Coordinates of C-alpha atoms and ligand atoms in Angstrom, one line a residue:
M1 CA -20.8 9.1 -0.5
E2 CA -19.9 5.6 0.2
G3 CA -16.6 6.6 1.9
R4 CA -18.5 8.4 4.6
D5 CA -20.9 5.6 5.3
K6 CA -18.3 3.5 7.2
P7 CA -19.0 2.8 10.8
L8 CA -17.6 5.4 13.3
G9 CA -16.1 5.0 16.8
S10 CA -15.0 1.6 17.9
D11 CA -15.8 0.0 14.5
V12 CA -13.4 2.2 12.7
R13 CA -10.8 0.1 10.8
H14 CA -7.5 1.4 12.2
V15 CA -4.2 -0.1 11.1
L16 CA -1.9 -0.3 14.1
S17 CA 0.0 -3.5 14.0
V18 CA 0.7 -6.5 11.7
D19 CA -1.1 -8.6 14.3
Q20 CA -4.4 -7.4 12.7
F21 CA -3.7 -9.4 9.5
D22 CA -3.7 -13.0 8.6
A23 CA -2.4 -14.7 5.5
P24 CA -5.7 -15.0 3.6
L25 CA -6.4 -11.3 4.1
L26 CA -2.9 -10.4 3.0
G27 CA -3.4 -12.6 -0.1
R28 CA -6.5 -10.6 -1.0
L29 CA -4.8 -7.3 -0.5
F30 CA -1.9 -8.4 -2.6
D31 CA -4.3 -9.4 -5.4
R32 CA -5.9 -6.0 -5.2
A33 CA -2.5 -4.3 -5.2
D34 CA -1.6 -6.3 -8.4
F35 CA -4.8 -4.9 -10.0
L36 CA -4.3 -1.4 -8.8
G37 CA -0.6 -1.3 -9.7
Q38 CA -1.4 -2.6 -13.2
S39 CA -4.1 0.1 -13.5
V40 CA -1.7 2.9 -12.5
R41 CA 0.9 1.7 -15.0
D42 CA -1.6 1.3 -17.8
A43 CA -2.7 4.7 -18.9
R44 CA -5.8 3.3 -20.6
R45 CA -6.9 1.6 -17.4
H46 CA -5.9 4.5 -15.2
H47 CA -9.3 6.2 -15.6
T48 CA -11.0 3.1 -14.1
I49 CA -9.4 3.8 -10.7
G50 CA -8.6 7.5 -11.1
N51 CA -11.8 8.4 -9.2
L52 CA -12.1 5.4 -7.0
L53 CA -11.9 7.4 -3.8
G54 CA -12.7 10.8 -5.3
S55 CA -14.7 12.0 -2.3
D56 CA -12.2 11.1 0.3
V57 CA -9.4 13.0 2.0
L58 CA -6.2 11.5 3.2
Y59 CA -4.2 13.4 5.9
R60 CA -0.6 12.6 6.7
L61 CA 0.6 13.7 10.1
F62 CA 4.4 13.0 10.4
Y63 CA 6.4 13.8 13.5
E64 CA 9.5 12.1 12.1
P65 CA 11.3 12.4 8.8
S66 CA 10.2 10.3 5.9
T67 CA 10.7 10.1 2.2
R68 CA 9.0 6.9 0.9
T69 CA 6.2 6.4 3.4
Y70 CA 5.1 10.0 3.2
E71 CA 5.3 10.3 -0.5
S72 CA 4.0 6.8 -1.4
F73 CA 0.9 7.3 0.7
G74 CA 0.4 10.7 -1.0
F75 CA 0.8 9.2 -4.5
A76 CA -1.3 6.1 -3.7
A77 CA -4.1 8.4 -2.6
A78 CA -3.7 10.7 -5.6
H79 CA -3.8 7.8 -8.1
M80 CA -7.3 6.9 -6.7
G81 CA -8.5 10.5 -6.9
M82 CA -8.3 11.4 -3.2
K83 CA -7.4 14.8 -1.9
V84 CA -4.1 14.7 -0.1
L85 CA -3.2 16.9 2.8
G86 CA -0.6 16.7 5.5
T87 CA 2.4 18.0 7.3
Q88 CA 5.9 16.9 7.9
S89 CA 6.7 20.1 9.8
V90 CA 5.0 19.7 13.1
E91 CA 7.6 22.1 14.5
F92 CA 5.5 24.8 12.8
S93 CA 2.2 23.6 14.4
S94 CA 1.1 24.1 17.9
V95 CA 2.9 20.8 18.7
S96 CA 5.9 23.1 19.3
K97 CA 3.8 24.9 22.0
G98 CA 3.2 21.6 23.8
E99 CA 0.0 20.5 22.2
T100 CA -0.7 16.8 22.9
L101 CA -1.0 14.2 20.3
E102 CA -4.6 13.6 21.4
D103 CA -5.5 17.3 20.9
T104 CA -3.9 17.4 17.5
I105 CA -5.7 14.3 16.4
Q106 CA -9.0 15.7 17.6
T107 CA -8.3 18.9 15.8
I108 CA -7.7 17.1 12.5
N109 CA -10.8 15.0 13.1
A110 CA -12.9 18.2 13.3
Y111 CA -12.1 18.9 9.7
L112 CA -13.5 15.6 8.6
P113 CA -10.7 13.7 6.9
S114 CA -11.4 10.2 5.7
V115 CA -8.2 8.7 7.1
I116 CA -5.1 9.8 9.1
V117 CA -1.7 8.4 8.4
L118 CA 0.5 9.0 11.5
R119 CA 4.2 8.7 12.1
H120 CA 5.5 9.4 15.6
P121 CA 8.6 8.8 17.6
E122 CA 6.9 7.1 20.5
E123 CA 6.0 3.5 20.7
G124 CA 2.2 3.2 21.1
A125 CA 1.5 6.6 19.6
A126 CA -0.7 5.3 16.8
A127 CA -2.8 3.3 19.3
R128 CA -3.2 6.5 21.5
A129 CA -4.3 8.4 18.4
A130 CA -6.8 5.7 17.4
R131 CA -8.4 6.0 20.8
V132 CA -9.5 9.6 20.2
S133 CA -10.0 9.4 16.4
Q134 CA -13.4 9.0 14.7
V135 CA -11.6 8.1 11.4
P136 CA -9.1 5.4 10.7
V137 CA -5.5 5.9 11.9
I138 CA -2.8 4.1 9.9
N139 CA 0.4 3.6 11.8
A140 CA 3.2 4.7 9.5
G141 CA 5.8 4.0 12.2
D142 CA 5.7 4.5 16.0
G143 CA 9.1 4.8 17.5
R144 CA 10.7 1.4 18.1
G145 CA 7.3 -0.2 17.9
E146 CA 5.9 -1.2 14.5
H147 CA 5.7 -0.2 10.9
P148 CA 2.9 -2.4 9.5
T149 CA 2.5 -0.8 6.1
Q150 CA 6.3 -1.3 5.5
T151 CA 5.8 -5.0 6.3
L152 CA 2.9 -5.2 3.8
L153 CA 5.1 -3.9 1.0
D154 CA 8.0 -6.1 2.1
L155 CA 5.8 -9.3 2.1
Y156 CA 4.1 -8.2 -1.1
T157 CA 7.6 -7.9 -2.8
V158 CA 8.7 -11.3 -1.6
H159 CA 5.3 -12.8 -2.6
R160 CA 5.6 -11.3 -6.1
H161 CA 9.1 -12.7 -6.5
F162 CA 8.6 -16.2 -5.2
G163 CA 4.9 -16.7 -5.6
R164 CA 4.7 -17.7 -1.9
L165 CA 5.7 -16.8 1.6
D166 CA 5.8 -20.3 3.1
G167 CA 9.0 -22.2 3.3
L168 CA 11.5 -19.4 2.8
N169 CA 14.8 -18.8 4.3
I170 CA 15.1 -15.2 5.3
V171 CA 18.0 -13.2 6.7
I172 CA 17.3 -9.9 8.5
G173 CA 20.4 -7.8 9.4
G174 CA 21.5 -4.6 10.9
D175 CA 19.8 -2.9 13.9
L176 CA 17.3 -5.5 15.1
A177 CA 17.0 -3.9 18.6
N178 CA 15.7 -0.5 17.5
G179 CA 14.3 -1.2 14.0
R180 CA 10.5 -1.2 13.7
T181 CA 10.6 -2.6 10.2
T182 CA 12.3 -5.7 11.3
N183 CA 10.0 -6.0 14.4
S184 CA 6.9 -5.9 12.2
L185 CA 8.4 -8.2 9.5
A186 CA 9.6 -10.8 12.0
K187 CA 6.1 -10.8 13.7
A188 CA 4.3 -11.1 10.3
L189 CA 6.4 -14.0 9.2
G190 CA 4.8 -16.0 12.0
M191 CA 1.7 -16.1 9.8
Y192 CA 3.5 -18.4 7.3
A193 CA 4.5 -22.0 7.5
D194 CA 8.0 -23.3 7.6
V195 CA 9.9 -20.0 7.8
S196 CA 13.5 -19.9 8.8
L197 CA 14.7 -16.5 10.0
T198 CA 18.3 -15.6 10.7
G199 CA 19.2 -12.4 12.5
I200 CA 22.6 -10.9 11.7
S201 CA 23.6 -8.2 14.1
R202 CA 26.2 -6.9 16.5
P203 CA 25.4 -8.5 19.9
E204 CA 24.2 -5.1 21.3
L205 CA 21.7 -4.7 18.5
R206 CA 20.0 -8.1 18.7
M207 CA 16.3 -8.5 18.4
S208 CA 14.5 -7.8 21.6
P209 CA 13.6 -10.9 23.7
H210 CA 9.9 -10.2 23.6
V211 CA 9.8 -10.1 19.8
R212 CA 11.9 -13.2 19.6
A213 CA 9.7 -15.1 22.0
R214 CA 6.6 -14.0 20.0
I215 CA 7.9 -15.2 16.7
E216 CA 9.2 -18.5 18.1
A217 CA 5.8 -19.1 19.7
A218 CA 4.3 -18.6 16.2
G219 CA 6.5 -21.3 14.7
V220 CA 9.3 -19.2 13.1
R221 CA 12.7 -21.0 13.4
Y222 CA 14.9 -18.1 14.6
T223 CA 18.7 -18.2 14.9
E224 CA 21.0 -15.3 15.5
T225 CA 24.6 -14.8 14.5
S226 CA 27.3 -12.1 14.2
E227 CA 28.7 -13.7 11.0
L228 CA 27.6 -12.8 7.5
F229 CA 28.4 -16.3 6.2
P230 CA 27.1 -18.9 5.6
A231 CA 23.7 -17.1 6.3
L232 CA 23.9 -14.8 3.4
A233 CA 24.8 -17.5 1.0
E234 CA 21.9 -19.7 2.1
A235 CA 19.1 -17.1 2.1
D236 CA 16.2 -16.6 -0.3
V237 CA 15.7 -13.1 1.0
V238 CA 18.2 -10.8 2.6
Y239 CA 16.6 -7.8 4.4
W240 CA 19.2 -5.3 5.4
T241 CA 18.6 -2.2 7.6
R242 CA 20.5 0.8 8.9
T243 CA 21.6 1.5 12.4
Q244 CA 18.7 3.5 13.9
S245 CA 21.0 6.3 15.1
E246 CA 18.1 8.4 16.4
R247 CA 17.0 5.6 18.8
L248 CA 20.2 4.1 20.1
Q249 CA 20.2 3.3 23.8
E250 CA 23.0 3.2 26.3
G251 CA 25.7 0.7 25.3
Q252 CA 24.6 0.5 21.7
R253 CA 26.5 3.5 20.4
G254 CA 29.7 2.5 18.6
A255 CA 28.3 -0.8 17.2
E256 CA 29.9 -1.0 13.8
P257 CA 27.4 -1.5 11.0
Y258 CA 27.9 -4.5 8.7
V259 CA 28.5 -3.3 5.2
L260 CA 27.3 -5.3 2.2
D261 CA 29.5 -4.6 -0.7
V262 CA 29.8 -6.3 -4.1
P263 CA 31.9 -9.3 -2.8
Q264 CA 29.4 -10.1 -0.1
V265 CA 26.4 -9.8 -2.3
R266 CA 28.0 -11.9 -5.0
R267 CA 27.8 -14.8 -2.7
M268 CA 24.1 -14.7 -2.4
K269 CA 22.1 -17.4 -4.3
P270 CA 21.0 -16.7 -7.9
G271 CA 17.3 -15.9 -7.7
S272 CA 17.5 -14.6 -4.2
I273 CA 16.6 -10.9 -3.4
L274 CA 18.2 -8.2 -1.4
M275 CA 15.8 -5.8 0.3
H276 CA 16.2 -2.7 2.4
P277 CA 13.4 -0.5 3.7
L278 CA 15.5 2.6 3.1
P279 CA 16.9 5.1 3.8
R280 CA 20.3 3.5 3.6
T281 CA 23.4 5.0 5.0
T282 CA 26.7 3.1 4.6
E283 CA 25.4 -0.5 5.1
I284 CA 24.9 -1.2 1.4
T285 CA 27.4 0.3 -1.0
R286 CA 26.2 2.0 -4.2
G287 CA 28.1 -0.6 -6.2
V288 CA 25.5 -3.2 -5.1
D289 CA 22.6 -1.3 -6.6
A290 CA 23.3 -2.7 -10.1
D291 CA 23.0 -6.3 -8.9
P292 CA 19.8 -7.8 -10.3
R293 CA 19.0 -9.2 -6.9
A294 CA 19.0 -5.7 -5.3
V295 CA 15.3 -4.6 -5.4
Y296 CA 15.3 -1.8 -2.8
L297 CA 15.5 1.1 -5.2
T298 CA 13.2 -0.5 -7.7
R299 CA 10.4 -3.0 -7.1
Q300 CA 10.3 -2.9 -3.4
M301 CA 9.8 0.9 -3.3
Q302 CA 7.2 1.0 -6.0
N303 CA 5.3 -1.9 -4.4
G304 CA 4.9 0.3 -1.4
M305 CA 2.6 2.6 -3.3
F306 CA 0.6 -0.3 -4.8
V307 CA 0.0 -2.1 -1.5
R308 CA -0.8 1.2 0.2
M309 CA -3.4 1.8 -2.5
A310 CA -5.0 -1.5 -1.7
L311 CA -4.8 -0.8 2.1
I312 CA -6.4 2.6 1.9
E313 CA -9.2 1.2 -0.1
W314 CA -9.7 -1.7 2.4
V315 CA -9.7 0.7 5.3
L316 CA -12.2 3.2 3.7
R317 CA -14.5 0.8 1.9
Y318 CA -14.7 -1.6 4.7
T319 CA -14.5 -4.6 2.4
D320 CA -13.2 -7.9 3.5
Ligands
NCD401 C1 12.0 3.0 8.0 C2 11.4 3.5 9.2 O1 11.0 4.7 9.2 O2 11.3 2.8 10.1 N1 11.9 3.8 6.8 C3 10.8 3.6 6.0 O3 9.7 3.9 6.3 N2 11.1 3.0 4.8 C4 13.4 2.4 8.1 C5 14.4 3.4 8.7 O4 14.2 4.5 8.9 O5 15.5 2.9 8.8

């Protein structure tokens, strides 16, 4: 079958970082996500994609908890007819006996999956896995490193709302030191023209200097502040995140999260959007969910499945 004709070894199309993408490629993936999303929603059209990748197997290997990334990859694959396997319970595998990531990846490879989706607590784990994998590895979050598929869905959500990614004023807030979603998003914004990015965080949770240097070199105007206003009131997009409690370093514990409640969100511009990768803890109150600008529990989440469908197809079919 077509899915097995893809090149092996070094030509395998792994997805490890947002650096692999450019704006035209993302534009094509977003168009395809539009089509695939519409096809899933439209029962009459569903059969046209229902067996798109019918001979392929997606394997999800998650060493860290996940709700949306794990499930949306599974549903994305299922809607295209793939077989879906995986584990979120590595404590019940030989990982708990000390098996290395490399050995586990080689084991999964022996059973001939089409693609492996990996989440792991160590930065660089996806790249390590890719080095020993004959099939594509998709990075679903590597520690403090990157979360490229989250960024695809974030950009897709912004693009669907505004019809563009250039020229936007974006606020990212919360734990910018330990968050991989904000790392990947900030880096990816460097692909677009005339982007203003404002980081709102406690001083101990500021964006790491190397990410900041990277995005400034790419032309993003980056400012940072510890004040919610006026940044929130001027933003087209507010992207809020939780404190990454599982990854806090010395000196970061005790940093109070900023809480967005109805009065703060009310001051956002009409037509702007409030995003969050989820899970949330206390940093956005439930009262905010009903605000029409809040898209985290609705469009943003569902877009994750649509864009992952397009991504899986791109990885497996080796199309441009
Ligand atoms: C994020 C992650 O795992 O980095 N979750 C997700 O995939 N949507 C964000 C987080 O855990 O805070």
